[in-house]
Structures are given as structure tokens and as C-alpha cells.
Amino acid sequence: VLQLTELRADMSSGDMHVFLPIGGSEALEAAFEMSSGELEVEAVAGTRVDMSLDMSSGDARVLLGDRSDATVTFDASSGRFTLSLAADQAFRVEVRSVSSGNIDLPSGLIERERGDGREGTWETEGYSGASHKVHLVIAHMSSGNVRVERAD
């Protein structure tokens, strides 16, 4: 049986669509670097992944299936990033550094920590006790837009 344990992908322009399988006993390590273009990463339900996305500009979208366990770290100069989650997925958003731009989070999140400006940490109710969690870290964003959306 072949098991994917690490994935690294770089793109300077164009479009890339990646499907991530269910991870094994350890989380899949996935790293994406993009200068510009469009990136879509789709993970099936039950995926375990530690993902980093380093982007100069462009449009990136990550879709995580239900019952996912993931950490997604986002670092960008500009562009647009969307994280799409199942309706009942427990998640936390940690915003470390934002120069300008917009961060659009679903309503009803609990603010756990407030930093300067737009920095802080928000999470769904019951996050700490959830069996499956997604943690989005916005490490740095110079400008652009970040959106977290939940399926209806």
C-alpha cells in the first residue's frame, strides 16, 4: 500500500487543482508556494493534514471535507484566500499579523484573544472538546482578503 506522507508544490502562474486523500496514522504535510494564479486544494472527509500556503498574489481556495483534522497556515503579500468547511466542523482562526485587507469570518464565533488591530483568535463553540478540529493561522497578510465559509 502506497501512502502519501508529504506533498510540496510550487507554481509561478496558471491554475492548479489538488485532491488530498485521507491521511494515515500521521497527518499529511502539504506545502504550497505560489507567485500568482489560482490554486484549489480539496480534501475528502476525514482528512488529516498540516498545510502551509505561501502566496505572493492570486486566488487560493481550500475545501476541507467533514470530520477533518487540519492546521492551515496562510502567509501572503496580497490576493484572496478562502477556507470552506462543513457546516458542523469545529474550527479556530488565529490572526497574527494583518497590514491591510479584509478578514471575513462566519457569525457566532467566540473571541478568545484580542490583539492589536485585526489580530486575535476566534473559535466555534465547543472547539476545545471537539473530536475533529481545523485551525487556520493567518501568519501574515500584507493586503487582500481572507474568508472562512461554512456549507449550508
CSV table of C-alpha atoms in Angstrom, one decimal:
chain,number,residue,atom,x,y,z
A,1,VAL,CA,0.0,0.0,0.0
A,2,LEU,CA,1.4,3.4,-1.0
A,3,GLN,CA,0.7,6.2,1.5
A,4,LEU,CA,1.3,9.8,0.7
A,5,THR,CA,3.1,11.5,3.7
A,6,GLU,CA,4.3,14.7,2.3
A,7,LEU,CA,3.4,17.0,-0.7
A,8,ARG,CA,5.3,20.1,-1.9
A,9,ALA,CA,4.1,22.1,-4.9
A,10,ASP,CA,5.3,25.4,-6.3
A,11,MET,CA,3.7,27.5,-9.0
A,12,SER,CA,4.6,30.8,-10.6
A,13,SER,CA,1.4,31.3,-12.5
A,14,GLY,CA,-1.5,29.4,-14.0
A,15,ASP,CA,-4.0,27.1,-12.3
A,16,MET,CA,-3.5,24.1,-10.0
A,17,HIS,CA,-6.2,21.8,-8.6
A,18,VAL,CA,-5.1,19.3,-5.9
A,19,PHE,CA,-7.1,16.5,-4.4
A,20,LEU,CA,-5.8,15.3,-1.0
A,21,PRO,CA,-6.6,11.8,0.2
A,22,ILE,CA,-7.4,10.6,3.7
A,23,GLY,CA,-4.2,10.7,5.7
A,24,GLY,CA,-2.8,7.7,7.5
A,25,SER,CA,-1.9,7.5,11.2
A,26,GLU,CA,0.1,10.7,10.8
A,27,ALA,CA,-1.2,14.0,9.3
A,28,LEU,CA,-0.1,14.6,5.7
A,29,GLU,CA,2.3,17.5,5.4
A,30,ALA,CA,1.4,19.7,2.4
A,31,ALA,CA,3.2,22.9,1.4
A,32,PHE,CA,2.1,25.2,-1.4
A,33,GLU,CA,4.0,28.2,-2.7
A,34,MET,CA,2.5,30.4,-5.4
A,35,SER,CA,3.6,33.6,-7.1
A,36,SER,CA,0.3,34.2,-8.8
A,37,GLY,CA,-2.6,32.3,-10.4
A,38,GLU,CA,-5.3,30.2,-9.0
A,39,LEU,CA,-4.9,27.3,-6.6
A,40,GLU,CA,-7.7,25.0,-5.3
A,41,VAL,CA,-7.0,22.3,-2.7
A,42,GLU,CA,-9.8,19.8,-2.0
A,43,ALA,CA,-9.6,17.3,0.8
A,44,VAL,CA,-12.1,14.4,1.3
A,45,ALA,CA,-14.0,13.9,4.5
A,46,GLY,CA,-11.8,12.6,7.4
A,47,THR,CA,-8.5,14.1,6.0
A,48,ARG,CA,-5.7,14.8,8.4
A,49,VAL,CA,-3.4,17.5,7.1
A,50,ASP,CA,-0.8,20.1,8.2
A,51,MET,CA,-0.8,22.6,5.3
A,52,SER,CA,1.1,25.8,4.6
A,53,LEU,CA,0.3,28.2,1.9
A,54,ASP,CA,2.8,30.9,1.0
A,55,MET,CA,1.4,33.3,-1.7
A,56,SER,CA,2.7,36.5,-3.4
A,57,SER,CA,-0.7,37.2,-5.1
A,58,GLY,CA,-3.5,35.2,-6.7
A,59,ASP,CA,-6.6,33.3,-5.6
A,60,ALA,CA,-6.4,30.3,-3.3
A,61,ARG,CA,-9.2,28.1,-2.1
A,62,VAL,CA,-9.0,25.2,0.4
A,63,LEU,CA,-12.0,22.9,0.8
A,64,LEU,CA,-11.9,20.5,3.7
A,65,GLY,CA,-14.4,17.7,4.0
A,66,ASP,CA,-16.4,16.8,7.1
A,67,ARG,CA,-14.6,15.4,10.1
A,68,SER,CA,-11.3,16.8,9.0
A,69,ASP,CA,-8.3,17.4,11.4
A,70,ALA,CA,-6.2,20.2,9.9
A,71,THR,CA,-3.9,23.0,10.5
A,72,VAL,CA,-3.7,25.5,7.7
A,73,THR,CA,-1.1,28.3,7.9
A,74,PHE,CA,-1.5,31.1,5.4
A,75,ASP,CA,1.1,33.8,4.6
A,76,ALA,CA,0.5,36.3,1.8
A,77,SER,CA,1.6,39.6,0.3
A,78,SER,CA,-1.8,40.1,-1.5
A,79,GLY,CA,-4.6,38.1,-3.1
A,80,ARG,CA,-7.6,36.2,-1.9
A,81,PHE,CA,-7.8,33.1,0.3
A,82,THR,CA,-11.0,31.1,1.1
A,83,LEU,CA,-11.3,28.2,3.5
A,84,SER,CA,-14.5,26.2,3.0
A,85,LEU,CA,-15.7,23.9,5.8
A,86,ALA,CA,-18.5,21.5,6.6
A,87,ALA,CA,-21.4,23.2,8.4
A,88,ASP,CA,-20.7,21.4,11.7
A,89,GLN,CA,-16.9,21.5,11.6
A,90,ALA,CA,-15.2,22.8,14.8
A,91,PHE,CA,-12.6,25.4,13.9
A,92,ARG,CA,-10.3,28.2,15.3
A,93,VAL,CA,-8.9,31.2,13.4
A,94,GLU,CA,-5.8,32.8,14.7
A,95,VAL,CA,-4.8,36.1,13.1
A,96,ARG,CA,-1.2,37.0,13.9
A,97,SER,CA,-0.4,39.9,11.5
A,98,VAL,CA,-2.5,41.9,9.1
A,99,SER,CA,-1.3,45.1,7.5
A,100,SER,CA,-4.4,45.8,5.4
A,101,GLY,CA,-7.2,43.9,3.8
A,102,ASN,CA,-10.3,42.1,5.0
A,103,ILE,CA,-10.9,39.1,7.1
A,104,ASP,CA,-14.4,37.7,6.8
A,105,LEU,CA,-15.4,35.1,9.4
A,106,PRO,CA,-18.8,33.4,10.0
A,107,SER,CA,-21.0,34.9,12.7
A,108,GLY,CA,-21.3,33.3,16.0
A,109,LEU,CA,-17.6,32.7,16.7
A,110,ILE,CA,-16.3,33.2,20.2
A,111,GLU,CA,-13.5,35.7,20.6
A,112,ARG,CA,-10.7,34.0,22.7
A,113,GLU,CA,-8.0,36.6,22.4
A,114,ARG,CA,-7.8,40.2,21.1
A,115,GLY,CA,-4.6,41.6,19.7
A,116,ASP,CA,-3.8,44.9,18.1
A,117,GLY,CA,-5.9,46.0,15.1
A,118,ARG,CA,-7.4,42.9,13.4
A,119,GLU,CA,-5.3,40.4,15.2
A,120,GLY,CA,-6.8,37.9,17.6
A,121,THR,CA,-8.2,34.4,18.0
A,122,TRP,CA,-11.8,33.2,17.4
A,123,GLU,CA,-13.3,29.7,17.5
A,124,THR,CA,-16.6,27.9,17.3
A,125,GLU,CA,-18.4,27.0,20.4
A,126,GLY,CA,-17.2,23.7,21.8
A,127,TYR,CA,-13.9,23.8,19.9
A,128,SER,CA,-11.7,22.6,22.7
A,129,GLY,CA,-13.7,19.4,23.3
A,130,ALA,CA,-14.4,18.6,19.6
A,131,SER,CA,-13.1,15.3,18.2
A,132,HIS,CA,-12.2,16.9,14.8
A,133,LYS,CA,-10.7,20.4,14.6
A,134,VAL,CA,-9.5,22.8,11.9
A,135,HIS,CA,-7.0,25.5,13.0
A,136,LEU,CA,-6.4,28.4,10.5
A,137,VAL,CA,-3.4,30.5,11.2
A,138,ILE,CA,-3.1,33.8,9.3
A,139,ALA,CA,0.6,34.2,9.9
A,140,HIS,CA,0.9,37.4,7.8
A,141,MET,CA,-1.2,39.2,5.3
A,142,SER,CA,0.0,42.5,3.7
A,143,SER,CA,-3.2,43.1,1.8
A,144,GLY,CA,-6.0,41.1,0.3
A,145,ASN,CA,-8.9,39.1,1.6
A,146,VAL,CA,-9.4,36.0,3.8
A,147,ARG,CA,-12.8,34.4,4.0
A,148,VAL,CA,-13.9,31.4,6.1
A,149,GLU,CA,-17.2,29.9,4.9
A,150,ARG,CA,-19.3,27.0,6.1
A,151,ALA,CA,-21.6,24.8,4.0
A,152,ASP,CA,-25.3,25.4,4.4
